[in-house]
CSV table of C-alpha atoms in Angstrom, one decimal:
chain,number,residue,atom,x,y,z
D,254,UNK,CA,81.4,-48.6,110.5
D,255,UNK,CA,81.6,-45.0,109.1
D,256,UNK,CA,84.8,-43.3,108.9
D,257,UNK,CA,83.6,-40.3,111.0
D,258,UNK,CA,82.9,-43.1,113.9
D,259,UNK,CA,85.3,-45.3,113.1
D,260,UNK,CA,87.7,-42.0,113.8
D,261,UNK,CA,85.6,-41.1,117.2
D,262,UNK,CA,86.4,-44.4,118.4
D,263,UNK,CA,90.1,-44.1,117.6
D,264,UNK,CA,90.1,-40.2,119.4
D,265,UNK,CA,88.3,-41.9,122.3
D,266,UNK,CA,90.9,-44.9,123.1
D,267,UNK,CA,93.7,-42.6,121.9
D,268,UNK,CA,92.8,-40.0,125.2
D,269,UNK,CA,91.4,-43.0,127.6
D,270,UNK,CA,95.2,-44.2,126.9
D,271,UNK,CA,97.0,-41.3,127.2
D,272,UNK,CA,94.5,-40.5,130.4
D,273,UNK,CA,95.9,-44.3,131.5
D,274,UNK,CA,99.5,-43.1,131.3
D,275,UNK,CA,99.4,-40.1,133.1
D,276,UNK,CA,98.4,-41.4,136.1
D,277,UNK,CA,100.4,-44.6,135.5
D,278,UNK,CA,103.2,-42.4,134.8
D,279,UNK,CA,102.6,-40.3,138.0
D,280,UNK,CA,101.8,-43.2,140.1
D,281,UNK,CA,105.2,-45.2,138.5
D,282,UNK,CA,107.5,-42.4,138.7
D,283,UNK,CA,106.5,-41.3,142.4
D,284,UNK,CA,106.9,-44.9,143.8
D,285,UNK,CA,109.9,-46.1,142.1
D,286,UNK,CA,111.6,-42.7,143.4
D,287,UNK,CA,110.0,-43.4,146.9
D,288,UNK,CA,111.6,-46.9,146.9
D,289,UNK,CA,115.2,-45.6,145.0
D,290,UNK,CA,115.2,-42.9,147.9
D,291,UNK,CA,114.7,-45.4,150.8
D,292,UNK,CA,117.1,-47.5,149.6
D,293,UNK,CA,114.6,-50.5,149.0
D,294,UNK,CA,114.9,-53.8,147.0
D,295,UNK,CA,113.6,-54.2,143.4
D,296,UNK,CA,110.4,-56.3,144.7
D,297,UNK,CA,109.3,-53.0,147.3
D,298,UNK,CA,109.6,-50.8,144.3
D,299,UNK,CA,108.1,-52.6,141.9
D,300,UNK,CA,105.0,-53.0,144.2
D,301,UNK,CA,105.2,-49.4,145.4
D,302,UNK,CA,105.2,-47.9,142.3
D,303,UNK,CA,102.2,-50.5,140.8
D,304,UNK,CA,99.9,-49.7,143.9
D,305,UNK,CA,100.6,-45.9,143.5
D,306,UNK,CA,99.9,-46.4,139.4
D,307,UNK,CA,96.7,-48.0,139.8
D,308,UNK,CA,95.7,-45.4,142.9
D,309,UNK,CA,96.8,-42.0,140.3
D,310,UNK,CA,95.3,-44.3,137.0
D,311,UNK,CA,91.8,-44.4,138.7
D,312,UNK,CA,91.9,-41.1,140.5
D,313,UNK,CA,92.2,-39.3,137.2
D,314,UNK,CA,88.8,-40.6,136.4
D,315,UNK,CA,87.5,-40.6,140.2
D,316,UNK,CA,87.6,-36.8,140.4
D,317,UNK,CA,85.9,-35.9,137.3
D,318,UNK,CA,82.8,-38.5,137.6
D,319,UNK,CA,82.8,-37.2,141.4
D,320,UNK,CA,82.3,-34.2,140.6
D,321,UNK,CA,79.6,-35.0,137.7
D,322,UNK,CA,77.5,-36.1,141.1
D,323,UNK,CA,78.0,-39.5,142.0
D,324,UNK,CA,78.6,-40.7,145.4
D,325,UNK,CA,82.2,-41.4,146.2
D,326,UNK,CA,81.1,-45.4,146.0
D,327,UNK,CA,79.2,-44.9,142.6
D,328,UNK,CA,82.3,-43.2,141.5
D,329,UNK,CA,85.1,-45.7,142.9
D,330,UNK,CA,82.9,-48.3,140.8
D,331,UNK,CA,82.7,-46.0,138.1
D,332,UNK,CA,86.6,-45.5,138.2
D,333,UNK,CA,87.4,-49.3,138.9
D,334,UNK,CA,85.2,-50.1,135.2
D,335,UNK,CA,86.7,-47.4,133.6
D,336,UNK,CA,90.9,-48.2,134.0
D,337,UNK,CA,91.4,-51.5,135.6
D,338,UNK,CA,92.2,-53.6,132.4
D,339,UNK,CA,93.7,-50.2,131.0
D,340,UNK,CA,96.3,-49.5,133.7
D,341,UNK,CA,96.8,-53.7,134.4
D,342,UNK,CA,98.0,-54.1,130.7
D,343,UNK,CA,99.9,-50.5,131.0
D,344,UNK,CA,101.8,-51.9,134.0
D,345,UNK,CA,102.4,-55.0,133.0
D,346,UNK,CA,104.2,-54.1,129.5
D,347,UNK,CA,106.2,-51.0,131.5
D,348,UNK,CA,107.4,-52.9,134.3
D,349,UNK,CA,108.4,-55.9,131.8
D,350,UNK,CA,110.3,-53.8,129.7
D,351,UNK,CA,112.2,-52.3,132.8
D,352,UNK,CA,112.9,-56.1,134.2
D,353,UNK,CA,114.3,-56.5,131.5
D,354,UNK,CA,116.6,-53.5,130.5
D,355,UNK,CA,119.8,-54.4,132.5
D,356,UNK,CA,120.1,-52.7,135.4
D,357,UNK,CA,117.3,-50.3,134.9
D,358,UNK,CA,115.9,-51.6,138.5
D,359,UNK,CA,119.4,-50.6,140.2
D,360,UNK,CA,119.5,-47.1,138.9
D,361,UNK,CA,119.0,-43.9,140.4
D,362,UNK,CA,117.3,-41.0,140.9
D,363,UNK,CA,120.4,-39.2,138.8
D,364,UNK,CA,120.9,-42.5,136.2
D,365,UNK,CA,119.3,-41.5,132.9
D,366,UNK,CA,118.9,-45.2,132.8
D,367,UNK,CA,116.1,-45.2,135.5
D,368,UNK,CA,114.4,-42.3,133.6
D,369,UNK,CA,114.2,-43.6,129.6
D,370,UNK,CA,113.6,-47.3,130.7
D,371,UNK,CA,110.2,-46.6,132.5
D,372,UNK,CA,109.6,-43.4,129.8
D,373,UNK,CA,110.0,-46.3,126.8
D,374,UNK,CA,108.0,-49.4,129.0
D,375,UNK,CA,105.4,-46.9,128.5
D,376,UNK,CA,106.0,-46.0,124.8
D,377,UNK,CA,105.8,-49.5,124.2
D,378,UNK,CA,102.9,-49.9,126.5
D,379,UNK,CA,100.9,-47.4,124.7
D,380,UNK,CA,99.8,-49.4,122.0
D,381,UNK,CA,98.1,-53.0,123.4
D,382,UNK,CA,97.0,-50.6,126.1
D,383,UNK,CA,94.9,-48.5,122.9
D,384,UNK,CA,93.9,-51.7,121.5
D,385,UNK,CA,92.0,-52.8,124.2
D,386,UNK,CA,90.6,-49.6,125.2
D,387,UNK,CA,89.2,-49.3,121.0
D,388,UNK,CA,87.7,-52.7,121.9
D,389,UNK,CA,86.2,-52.1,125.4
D,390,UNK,CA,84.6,-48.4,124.2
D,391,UNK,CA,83.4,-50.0,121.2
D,392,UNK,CA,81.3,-52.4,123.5
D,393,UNK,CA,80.2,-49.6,125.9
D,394,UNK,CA,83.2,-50.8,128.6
D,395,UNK,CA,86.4,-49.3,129.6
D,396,UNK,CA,86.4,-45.7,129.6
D,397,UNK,CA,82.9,-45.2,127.8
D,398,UNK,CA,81.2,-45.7,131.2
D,399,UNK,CA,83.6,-42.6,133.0
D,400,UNK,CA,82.7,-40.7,129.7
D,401,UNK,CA,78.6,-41.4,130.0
D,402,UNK,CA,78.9,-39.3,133.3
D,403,UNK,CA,80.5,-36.6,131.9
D,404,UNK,CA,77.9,-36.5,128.9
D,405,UNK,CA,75.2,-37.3,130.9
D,406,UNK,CA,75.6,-34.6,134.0
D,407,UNK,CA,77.9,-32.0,132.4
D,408,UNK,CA,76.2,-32.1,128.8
D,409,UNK,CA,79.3,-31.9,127.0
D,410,UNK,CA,82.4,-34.6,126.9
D,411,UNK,CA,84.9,-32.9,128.9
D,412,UNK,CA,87.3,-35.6,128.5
């Protein structure tokens, strides 16, 4: 492989990742301060905040490949291709560091605690989450089939 693609590749996985932790991060964020705020138990919060992390993780790309002119069920397939491994491995990693910081689940909205444990599960995260989107764009999967769309019906790579 050249270097020039070999680079591409890397710049692709790097912004299909960081497009992953957003809306993992969004998604994460909003749901374990839903379920601090209600008062809930760790395994409410830990689900809350994984359905809303995979809902923000694939409506980043949704929108976009919407909007390129798919239908909304070419796009939700489109979307579900695109991040499912991505955000799977990303929540898996966070919310294993976090069961694992003590007391990180039991900390509130105003603990530090509850903020740098999720901000470093996804540090941490960041890089097998890379790894396997390098290896699914390089095969045409992962995020190369969101990124076909926005080649294909906007002429340019917009993301």
């Amino acid at each position: 492989m050249h270097a020039h693609a070999e680079q591409d590749l890397n710049r692709a996985a790097f912004s299909a990742t960081t497009h992953c932790l957003t809306g993992c991060a969004i998604g994460e964020v909003l749901g374990m301060a839903i379920a601090t705020a209600a008062g809930w138990g760790n395994l409410a919060s830990i689900v809350v905040a994984l359905v809303l992390a995979f809902f923000f993780g694939y409506l980043l790309t949704f929108w976009p490949v919407l909007r390129a002119g798919l239908s909304v069920r070419q796009a939700t397939g489109v979307a579900l291709a695109a991040d499912s491994v991505s955000i799977a491995i990303m929540e898996a990693v966070d919310n294993g560091f976090v069961l694992v910081v003590p007391g990180a689940l039991d900390a509130g909205l105003g603990d530090a605690k509850f903020w740098w444990s999720i901000a470093l599960g996804f540090a941490i995260a960041f890089g097998p989450a890379w790894a396997v989107n390098r290896w699914l764009i390089a095969r045409g999967k992962g995020h190369a089939v969101a990124h076909e769309y926005h080649r294909g019906h906007a002429g340019h790579d917009q993301h």
